[in-house]
Short mmCIF file of C-alpha atoms and ligand atoms in Angstrom, two decimals:
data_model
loop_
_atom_site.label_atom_id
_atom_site.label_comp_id
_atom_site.label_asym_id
_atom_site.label_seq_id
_atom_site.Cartn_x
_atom_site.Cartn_y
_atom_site.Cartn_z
CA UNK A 1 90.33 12.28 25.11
CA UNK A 2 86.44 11.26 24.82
CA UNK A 3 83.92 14.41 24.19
CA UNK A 4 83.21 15.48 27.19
CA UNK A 5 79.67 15.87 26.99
CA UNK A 6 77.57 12.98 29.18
CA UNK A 7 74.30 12.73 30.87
CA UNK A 8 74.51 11.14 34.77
CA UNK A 9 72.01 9.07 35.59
CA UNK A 10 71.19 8.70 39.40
CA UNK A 11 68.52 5.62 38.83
CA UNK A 12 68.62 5.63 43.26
CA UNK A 13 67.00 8.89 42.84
CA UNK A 14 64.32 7.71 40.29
CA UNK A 15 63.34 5.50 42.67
CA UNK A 16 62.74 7.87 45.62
CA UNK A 17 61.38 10.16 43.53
CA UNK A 18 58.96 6.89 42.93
CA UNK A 19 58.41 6.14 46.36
CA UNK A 20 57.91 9.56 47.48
CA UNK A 21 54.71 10.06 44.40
CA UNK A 22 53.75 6.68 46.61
CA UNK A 23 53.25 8.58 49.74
CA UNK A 24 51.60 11.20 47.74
CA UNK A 25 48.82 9.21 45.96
CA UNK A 26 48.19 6.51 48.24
CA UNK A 27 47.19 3.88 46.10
CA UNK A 28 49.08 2.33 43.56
CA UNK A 29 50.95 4.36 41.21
CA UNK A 30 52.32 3.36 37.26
CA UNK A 31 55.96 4.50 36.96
CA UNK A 32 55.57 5.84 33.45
CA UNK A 33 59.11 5.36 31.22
CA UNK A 34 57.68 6.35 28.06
CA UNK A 35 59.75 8.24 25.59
CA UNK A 36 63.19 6.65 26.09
CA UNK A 37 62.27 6.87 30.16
CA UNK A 38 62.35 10.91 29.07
CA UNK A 39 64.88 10.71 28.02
CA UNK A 40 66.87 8.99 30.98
CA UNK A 41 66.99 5.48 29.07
CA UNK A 42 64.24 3.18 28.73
CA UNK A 43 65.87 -0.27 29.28
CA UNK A 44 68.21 0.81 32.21
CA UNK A 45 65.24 2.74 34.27
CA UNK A 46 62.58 -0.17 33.58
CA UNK A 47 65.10 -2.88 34.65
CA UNK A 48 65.98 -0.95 37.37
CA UNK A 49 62.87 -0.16 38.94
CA UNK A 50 61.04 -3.36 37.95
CA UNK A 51 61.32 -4.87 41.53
CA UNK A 52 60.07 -1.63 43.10
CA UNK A 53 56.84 -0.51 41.08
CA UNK A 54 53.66 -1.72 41.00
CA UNK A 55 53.60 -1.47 37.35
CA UNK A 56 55.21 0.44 34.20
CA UNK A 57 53.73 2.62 31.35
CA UNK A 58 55.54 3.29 28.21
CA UNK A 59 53.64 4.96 25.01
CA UNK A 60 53.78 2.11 21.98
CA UNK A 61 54.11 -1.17 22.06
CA UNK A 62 57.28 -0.64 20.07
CA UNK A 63 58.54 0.24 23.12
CA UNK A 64 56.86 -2.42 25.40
CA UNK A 65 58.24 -4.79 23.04
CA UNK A 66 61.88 -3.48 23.69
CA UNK A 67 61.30 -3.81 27.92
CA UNK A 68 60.21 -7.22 27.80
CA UNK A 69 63.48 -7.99 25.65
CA UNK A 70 65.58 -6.80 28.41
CA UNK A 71 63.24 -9.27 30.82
CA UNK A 72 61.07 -6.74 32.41
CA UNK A 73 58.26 -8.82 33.52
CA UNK A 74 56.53 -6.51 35.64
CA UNK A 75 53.18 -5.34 34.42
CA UNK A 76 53.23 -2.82 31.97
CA UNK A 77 51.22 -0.33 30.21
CA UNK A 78 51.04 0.56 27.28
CA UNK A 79 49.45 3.88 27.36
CA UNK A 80 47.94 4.13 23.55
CA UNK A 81 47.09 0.72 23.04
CA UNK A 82 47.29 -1.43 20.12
CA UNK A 83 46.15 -0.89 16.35
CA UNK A 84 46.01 -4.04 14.87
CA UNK A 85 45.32 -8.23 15.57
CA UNK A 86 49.00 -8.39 14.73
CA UNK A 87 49.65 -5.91 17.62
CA UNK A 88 47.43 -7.09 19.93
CA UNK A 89 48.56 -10.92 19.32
CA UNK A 90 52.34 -9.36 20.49
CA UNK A 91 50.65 -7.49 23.09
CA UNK A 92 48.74 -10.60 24.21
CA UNK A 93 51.63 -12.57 24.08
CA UNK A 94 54.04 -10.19 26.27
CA UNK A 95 50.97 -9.94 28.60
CA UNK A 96 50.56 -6.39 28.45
CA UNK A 97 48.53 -4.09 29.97
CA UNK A 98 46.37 -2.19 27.32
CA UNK A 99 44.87 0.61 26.82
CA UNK A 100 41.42 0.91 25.47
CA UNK A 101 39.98 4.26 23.89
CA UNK A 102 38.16 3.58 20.79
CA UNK A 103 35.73 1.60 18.85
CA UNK A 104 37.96 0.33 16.80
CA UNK A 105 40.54 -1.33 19.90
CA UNK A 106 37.00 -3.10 20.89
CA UNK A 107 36.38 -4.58 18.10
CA UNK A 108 39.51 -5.75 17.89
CA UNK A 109 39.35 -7.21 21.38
CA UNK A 110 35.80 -8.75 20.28
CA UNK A 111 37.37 -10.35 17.41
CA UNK A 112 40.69 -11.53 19.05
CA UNK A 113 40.75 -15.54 18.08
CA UNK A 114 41.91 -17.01 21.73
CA UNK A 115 45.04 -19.11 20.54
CA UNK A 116 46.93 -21.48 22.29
CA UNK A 117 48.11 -19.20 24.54
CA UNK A 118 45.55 -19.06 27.30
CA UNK A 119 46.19 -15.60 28.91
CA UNK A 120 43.85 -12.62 29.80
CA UNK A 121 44.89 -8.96 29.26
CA UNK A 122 44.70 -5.90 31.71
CA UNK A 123 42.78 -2.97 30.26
CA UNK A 124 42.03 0.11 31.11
CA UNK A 125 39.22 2.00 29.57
CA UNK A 126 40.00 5.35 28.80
CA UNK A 127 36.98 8.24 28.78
CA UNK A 128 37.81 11.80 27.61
CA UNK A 129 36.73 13.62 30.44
CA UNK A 130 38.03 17.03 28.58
CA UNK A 131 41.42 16.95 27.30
CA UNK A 132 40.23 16.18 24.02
CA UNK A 133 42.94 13.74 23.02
CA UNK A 134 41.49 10.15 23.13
CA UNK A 135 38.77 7.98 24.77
CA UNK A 136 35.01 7.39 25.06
CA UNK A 137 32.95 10.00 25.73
CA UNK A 138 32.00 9.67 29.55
CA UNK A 139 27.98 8.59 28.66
CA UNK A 140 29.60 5.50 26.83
CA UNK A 141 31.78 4.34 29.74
CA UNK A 142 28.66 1.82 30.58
CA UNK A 143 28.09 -0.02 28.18
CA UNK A 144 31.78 -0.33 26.71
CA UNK A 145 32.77 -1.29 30.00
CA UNK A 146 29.96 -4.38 29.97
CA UNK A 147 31.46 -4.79 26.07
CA UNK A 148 35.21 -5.89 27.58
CA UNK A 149 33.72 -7.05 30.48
CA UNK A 150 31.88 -10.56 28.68
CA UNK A 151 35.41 -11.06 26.96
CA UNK A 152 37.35 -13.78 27.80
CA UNK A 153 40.63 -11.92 26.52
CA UNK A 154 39.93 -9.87 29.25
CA UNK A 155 41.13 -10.25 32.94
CA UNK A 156 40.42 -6.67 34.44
CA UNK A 157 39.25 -3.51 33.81
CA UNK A 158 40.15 0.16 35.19
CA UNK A 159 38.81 3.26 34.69
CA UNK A 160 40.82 5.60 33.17
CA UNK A 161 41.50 9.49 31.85
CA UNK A 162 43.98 12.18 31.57
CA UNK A 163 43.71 15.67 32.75
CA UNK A 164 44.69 18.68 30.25
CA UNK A 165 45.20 21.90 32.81
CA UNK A 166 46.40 19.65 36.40
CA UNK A 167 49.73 21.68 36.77
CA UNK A 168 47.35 24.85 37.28
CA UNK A 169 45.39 23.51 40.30
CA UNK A 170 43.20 26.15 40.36
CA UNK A 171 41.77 26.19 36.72
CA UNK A 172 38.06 25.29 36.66
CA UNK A 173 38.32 22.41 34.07
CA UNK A 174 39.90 19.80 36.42
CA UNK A 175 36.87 20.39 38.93
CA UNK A 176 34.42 19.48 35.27
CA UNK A 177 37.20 16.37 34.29
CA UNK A 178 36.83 15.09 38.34
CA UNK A 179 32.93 15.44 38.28
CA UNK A 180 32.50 13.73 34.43
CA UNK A 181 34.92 11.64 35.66
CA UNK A 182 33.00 10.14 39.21
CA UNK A 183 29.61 10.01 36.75
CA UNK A 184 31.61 8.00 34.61
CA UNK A 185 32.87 5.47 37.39
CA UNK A 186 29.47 5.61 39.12
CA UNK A 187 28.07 4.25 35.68
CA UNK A 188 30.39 1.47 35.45
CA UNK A 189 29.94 0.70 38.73
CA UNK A 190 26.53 0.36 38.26
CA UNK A 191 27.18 -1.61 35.25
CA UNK A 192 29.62 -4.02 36.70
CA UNK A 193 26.90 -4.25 39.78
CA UNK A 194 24.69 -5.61 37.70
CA UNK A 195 26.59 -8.01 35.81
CA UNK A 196 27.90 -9.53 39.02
CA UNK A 197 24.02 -9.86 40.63
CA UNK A 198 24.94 -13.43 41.05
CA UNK A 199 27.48 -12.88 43.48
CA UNK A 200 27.51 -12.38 47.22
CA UNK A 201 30.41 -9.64 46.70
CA UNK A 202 30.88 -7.43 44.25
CA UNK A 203 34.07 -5.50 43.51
CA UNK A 204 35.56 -2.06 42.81
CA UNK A 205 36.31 -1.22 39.61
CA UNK A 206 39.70 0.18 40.08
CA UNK A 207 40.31 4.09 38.66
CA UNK A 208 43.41 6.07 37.47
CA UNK A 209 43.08 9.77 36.59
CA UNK A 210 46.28 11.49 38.21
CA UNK A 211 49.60 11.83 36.78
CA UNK A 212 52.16 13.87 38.20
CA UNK A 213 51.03 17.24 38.79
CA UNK A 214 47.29 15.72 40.25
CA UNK A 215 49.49 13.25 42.76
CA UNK A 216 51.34 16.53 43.65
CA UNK A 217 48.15 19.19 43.88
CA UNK A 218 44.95 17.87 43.38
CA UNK A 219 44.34 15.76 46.18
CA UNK A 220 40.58 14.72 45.11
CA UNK A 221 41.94 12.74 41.68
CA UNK A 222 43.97 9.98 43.62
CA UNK A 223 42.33 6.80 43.03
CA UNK A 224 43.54 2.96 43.32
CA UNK A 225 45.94 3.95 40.80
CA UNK A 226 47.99 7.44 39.59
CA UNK A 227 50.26 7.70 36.72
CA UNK A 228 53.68 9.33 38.01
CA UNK A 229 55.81 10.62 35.01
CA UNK A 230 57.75 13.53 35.04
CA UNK A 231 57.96 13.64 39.16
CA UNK A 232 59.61 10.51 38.69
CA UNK A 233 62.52 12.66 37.05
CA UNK A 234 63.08 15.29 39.66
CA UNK A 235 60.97 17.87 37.96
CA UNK A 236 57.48 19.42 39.51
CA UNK A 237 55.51 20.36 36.80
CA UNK A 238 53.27 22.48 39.03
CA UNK A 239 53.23 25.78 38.40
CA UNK A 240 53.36 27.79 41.65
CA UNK A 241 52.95 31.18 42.55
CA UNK A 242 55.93 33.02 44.03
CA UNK A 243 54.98 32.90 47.30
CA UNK A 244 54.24 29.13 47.73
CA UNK A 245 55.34 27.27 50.17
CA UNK A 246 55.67 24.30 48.59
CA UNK A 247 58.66 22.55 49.68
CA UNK A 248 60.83 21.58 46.78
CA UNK A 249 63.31 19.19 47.89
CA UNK A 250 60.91 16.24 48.32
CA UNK A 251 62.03 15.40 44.58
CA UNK A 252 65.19 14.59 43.80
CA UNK A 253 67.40 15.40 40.67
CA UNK A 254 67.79 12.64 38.81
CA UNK A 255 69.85 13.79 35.78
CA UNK A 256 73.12 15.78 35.05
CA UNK A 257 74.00 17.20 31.91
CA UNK A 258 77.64 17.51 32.32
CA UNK A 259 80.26 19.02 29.82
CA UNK A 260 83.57 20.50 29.99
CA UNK A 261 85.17 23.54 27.92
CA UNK A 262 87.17 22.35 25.14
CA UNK A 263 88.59 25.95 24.41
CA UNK A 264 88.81 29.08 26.28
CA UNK A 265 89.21 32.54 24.85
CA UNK A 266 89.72 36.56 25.06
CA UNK A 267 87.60 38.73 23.47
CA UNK A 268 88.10 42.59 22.58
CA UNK A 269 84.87 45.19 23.75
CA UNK A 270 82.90 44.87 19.84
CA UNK A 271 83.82 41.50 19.17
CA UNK A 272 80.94 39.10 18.38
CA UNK A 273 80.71 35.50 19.24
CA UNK A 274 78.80 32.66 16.50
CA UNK A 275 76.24 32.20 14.44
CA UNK A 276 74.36 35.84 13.20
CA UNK A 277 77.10 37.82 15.14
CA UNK A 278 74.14 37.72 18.02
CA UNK A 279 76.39 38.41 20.68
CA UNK A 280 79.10 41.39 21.28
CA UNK A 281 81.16 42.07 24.16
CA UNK A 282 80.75 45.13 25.89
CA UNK A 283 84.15 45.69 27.39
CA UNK A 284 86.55 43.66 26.82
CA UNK A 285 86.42 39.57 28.43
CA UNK A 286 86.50 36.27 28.12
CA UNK A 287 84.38 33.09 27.02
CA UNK A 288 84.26 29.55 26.75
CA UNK A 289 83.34 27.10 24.32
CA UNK A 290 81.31 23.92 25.44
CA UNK A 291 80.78 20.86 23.76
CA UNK A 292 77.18 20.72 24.15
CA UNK A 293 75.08 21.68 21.25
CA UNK A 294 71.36 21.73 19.80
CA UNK A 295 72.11 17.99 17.96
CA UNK A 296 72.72 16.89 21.81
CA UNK A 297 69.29 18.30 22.65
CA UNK A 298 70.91 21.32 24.43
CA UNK A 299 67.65 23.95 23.41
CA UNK A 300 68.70 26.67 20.30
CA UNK A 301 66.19 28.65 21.78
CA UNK A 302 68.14 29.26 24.77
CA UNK A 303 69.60 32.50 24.45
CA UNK A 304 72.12 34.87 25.83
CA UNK A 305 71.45 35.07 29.46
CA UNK A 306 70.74 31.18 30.52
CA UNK A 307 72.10 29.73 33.57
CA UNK A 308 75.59 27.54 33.16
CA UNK A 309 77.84 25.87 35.79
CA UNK A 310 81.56 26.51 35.10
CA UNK A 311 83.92 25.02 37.15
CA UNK A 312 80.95 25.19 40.12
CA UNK A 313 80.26 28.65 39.44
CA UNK A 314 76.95 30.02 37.85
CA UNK A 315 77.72 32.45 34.82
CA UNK A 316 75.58 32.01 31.84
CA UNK A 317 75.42 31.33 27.80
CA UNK A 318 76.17 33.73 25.62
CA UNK A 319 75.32 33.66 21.60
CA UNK A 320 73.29 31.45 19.88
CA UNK A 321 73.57 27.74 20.42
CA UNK A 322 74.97 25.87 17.76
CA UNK A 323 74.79 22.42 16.38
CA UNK A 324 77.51 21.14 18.69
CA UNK A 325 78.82 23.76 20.66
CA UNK A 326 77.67 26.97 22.56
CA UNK A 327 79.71 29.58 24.55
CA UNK A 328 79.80 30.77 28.13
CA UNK A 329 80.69 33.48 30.09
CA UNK A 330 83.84 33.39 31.96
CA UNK A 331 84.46 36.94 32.74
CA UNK A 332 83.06 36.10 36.94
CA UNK A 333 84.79 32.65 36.30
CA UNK A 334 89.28 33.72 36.08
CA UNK A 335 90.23 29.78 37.29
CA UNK A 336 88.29 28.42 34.39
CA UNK A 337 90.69 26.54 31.66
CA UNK A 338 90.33 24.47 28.81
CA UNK A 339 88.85 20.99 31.03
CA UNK A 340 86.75 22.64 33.67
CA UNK A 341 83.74 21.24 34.16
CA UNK A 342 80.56 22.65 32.60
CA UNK A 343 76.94 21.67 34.27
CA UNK A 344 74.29 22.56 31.61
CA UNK A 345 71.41 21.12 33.70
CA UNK A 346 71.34 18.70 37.32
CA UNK A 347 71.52 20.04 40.78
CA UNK A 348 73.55 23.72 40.35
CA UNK A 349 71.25 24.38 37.67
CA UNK A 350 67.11 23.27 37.87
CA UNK A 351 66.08 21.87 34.09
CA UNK A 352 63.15 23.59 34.85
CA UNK A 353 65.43 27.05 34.66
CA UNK A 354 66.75 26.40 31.04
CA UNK A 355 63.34 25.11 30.14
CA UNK A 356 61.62 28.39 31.32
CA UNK A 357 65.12 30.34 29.09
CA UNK A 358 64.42 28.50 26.03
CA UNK A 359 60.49 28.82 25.94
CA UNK A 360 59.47 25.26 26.69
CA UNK A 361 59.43 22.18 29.57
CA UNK A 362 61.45 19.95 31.25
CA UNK A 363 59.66 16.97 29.01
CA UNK A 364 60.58 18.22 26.20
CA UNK A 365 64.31 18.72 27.23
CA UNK A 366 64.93 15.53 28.56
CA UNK A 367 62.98 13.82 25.77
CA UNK A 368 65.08 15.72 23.26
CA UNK A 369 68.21 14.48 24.49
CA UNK A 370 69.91 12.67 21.45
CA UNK A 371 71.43 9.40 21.11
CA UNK A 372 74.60 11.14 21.00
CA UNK A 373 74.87 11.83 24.15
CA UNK A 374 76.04 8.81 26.08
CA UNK A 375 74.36 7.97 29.37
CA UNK A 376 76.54 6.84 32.36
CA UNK A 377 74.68 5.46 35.39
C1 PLP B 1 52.68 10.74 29.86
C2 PLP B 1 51.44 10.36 30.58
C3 PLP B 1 51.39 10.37 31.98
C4 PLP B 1 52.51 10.92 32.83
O1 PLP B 1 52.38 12.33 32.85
P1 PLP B 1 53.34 13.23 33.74
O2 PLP B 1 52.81 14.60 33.56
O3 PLP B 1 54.71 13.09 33.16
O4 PLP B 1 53.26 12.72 35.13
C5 PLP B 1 50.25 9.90 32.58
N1 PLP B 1 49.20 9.45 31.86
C6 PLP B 1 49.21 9.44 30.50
C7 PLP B 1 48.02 8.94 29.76
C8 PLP B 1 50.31 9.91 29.82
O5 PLP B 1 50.31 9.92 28.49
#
C-alpha cells in the first residue's frame, strides 16, 4: 500500500474561482501561478487555465521558463522582472510580459541589441505607491514611462503597483496608495498625451493595482487589469469582522489535503503522546496516528487543539507535529480504524482554520507543501 498522504486538485474549481474574481474586477484580470501555482502545481494549473485567462503571472523567469516548456503560450507575467541581458534575451525570446521597477531593468531595456528576432515585449511599470517593496517612486512614473515608451523592444506599457494593508479595507494607507497611485497614472497620461500629439486618438494607458483582497473589497482599485492570486485558490484573504455578511461560498475549495491513519491506539489517563511529552491524556482514550507531517508542509506550529477530519468527523490534533506524522483524537470518533480517511485541510476543514491554529496564512501553507506530497488532479 502507497502512503496515504495526497493533495486533490480540483483545477474546475480554479477556474471558477477565476471567473468569479472576473465578475468582481471587471476588467481583465492576471491569474497569478507563482510559487509552484501555491502550491497547487505550476505546469498542471497554467496548462489548464491557459485557454481561459487573459494572461498568467508567475514570480521568476525560472519559472516562466518552465510554463512555456509545457507550451503555455498565453501571455505571461513575470512579476519581478529580469536581472540581466542574458535574462531578458530568454525573456524576449519566450515573449514575456515584464516587469519593470528599477533603474537598472531600464537600462537594460535601453541597451537590449534588437537581434534577429523581431518581437516587442509587454511591460508594466511598477511605482511604489507605499508597500515599500519595489518600483519607482510615483514622481518618476513620467518620465520613465516616456524612457520605455521611445523603445523599440517595447510594445506596451501598464501602470502598475501593489498594495501592502488591502485585506484590511478599512486601513488608511490604501486610500494614500489609490490617491499616489491616480497622480501617478494622471502623469503618465499626460506624458503619453504628449508623445502621441501627432495623432488624432490617443490611448489609455492601461493600470493594474488590485490583487485579490482589492478585487474582493476595495472596489475603487479595479482598473483594466487586477492581479487574482490567492482567490484563485479558494481562500479570501480578507479579514472580516464577525458580523459580516460577506457571503463565503462564492469561492470554491480548490485543494484537499487528504491522509488516512496508518495506526490507531489506546492510551491510559497520564500517558503522553510524541515529541517533548507535550500532550497527556486526561482520562483514559484513544488516538490516531496520520501520515502527514511538517516535511509534507503540514504546519509544526499547529498545536493541540487544531481541526482534523477523521473518517468525516471533526476531532482535532493532539501533540506536537512531527517530521512525518502527527496524532489525532479519536475519543468522539469509536468507528475510526487503521485506513479511515483523514482530511487535514479542503472542504470539512477551511485552510484558513489551520492557518489561523498554527500562527500564519493560507499562502504560506499551500506554498509550503513539499514535493513529497504527490498531487492527483
Ligand atoms: C503575489 C502577487 C499578487 C497576487 O496576490 P494575492 O494576494 O495572492 O491575490 C499580485 N501582485 C503581485 C505583484 C504579487 O506579487
Amino acid at each position: 500500500m502507497t502512503r496515504p498522504l495526497q493533495a486533490i486538485i480540483n483545477l474546475d474549481a480554479i477556474l471558477s474561482n477565476y471567473r468569479y474574481a472576473k465578475t468582481l474586477a471587471g476588467g481583465a484580470v492576471v491569474a497569478v501561478i507563482k510559487a509552484n501555482g501555491y502550491g497547487h502545481g505550476l505546469t498542471n494549473v497554467g496548462k489548464f487555465l491557459t485557454p481561459h485567462v487573459d494572461a498568467l503571472a508567475v514570480a521568476t523567469l525560472e519559472e516562466a521558463v518552465e510554463l512555456r516548456a509545457a507550451n503555455v503560450t498565453t501571455r505571461l507575467l513575470v512579476l519581478e522582472g529580469v536581472f540581466d541581458a542574458e535574462a531578458l534575451d530568454t525573456a524576449i525570446q519566450l515573449n514575456l510580459d515584464l516587469v519593470v521597477h528599477s533603474d537598472y531593468q531600464v537600462a537594460l531595456l535601453e541597451q537590449y541589441q534588437q537581434g534577429t528576432i523581431n518581437t516587442a515585449l509587454n511591460i508594466w511599470l511598477k511605482i511604489d505607491t507605499g508597500m515599500g517593496r519595489l518600483g519607482f517612486c510615483p514622481r518618476r512614473a513620467a518620465e520613465q514611462y516616456k524612457k520605455l515608451y521611445a523603445l523599440s523592444v517595447v510594445k506596451s506599457v501598464t501602470l502598475t503597483s501593489h498594495f501592502a494593508c488591502a485585506d484590511e479595507p478599512a486601513r488608511q494607507e490604501n486610500v494614500f496608495q489609490l490617491s499616489a497611485f491616480d497622480a501617478a497614472a494622471r502623469s503618465v497620461q499626460q506624458a503619453h498625451n504628449d508623445l502621441c500629439d501627432s495623432q488624432s486618438e490617443t490611448t489609455l494607458v492601461p493600470q493594474s493595482i488590485a490583487n485579490s483582497a482589492a478585487i474582493i473589497a476595495l472596489p475603487a482599485a479595479r482598473r483594466q487589469w487586477s492581479r487574482a492570486g490567492i482567490m484563485l485558490y479558494g481562500s479570501d484573504p480578507v479579514v472580516r469582522s464577525a458580523d459580516s455578511s460577506v457571503d463565503k461560498h462564492s469561492l470554491a475549495c480548490t485543494m484537499t489535503l487528504q491522509s488516512g491513519l496508518i495506526a490507531v491506539r489506546s492510551a491510559a489517563k497520564g500517558e503522553s503522546i510524541g515529541y517533548g511529552a507535550d500532550f497527556r491524556f486526561a482520562q483514559d482514550g484513544r488516538y490516531g496516528i496520520v501520515a502527514c507531517g511538517y516535511g509534507d508542509g503540514y504546519p509544526r506550529h499547529a498545536g493541540t487543539g487544531t481541526p482534523v477530519m477523521v473518517g468525516g468527523v471533526r476531532t482535532c490534533l493532539i501533540g506536537r507535529v512531527s517530521m512525518d506524522m502527527l496524532a489525532v483524537d479519536l475519543s468522539c470518533v469509536p468507528e475510526a480504524a487503521v485506513g479511515t480517511d483523514v482530511e487535514l485541510w479542503g472542504p470539512g476543514i477551511p485552510v484558513s482554520e489551520v492557518a489561523d491554529c498554527a500562527g500564519t496564512i493560507p499562502y504560506e501553507l499551500f506554498t509550503g507543501l513539499t514535493q513529497r506530497v504527490p498531487r492527483v488532479y
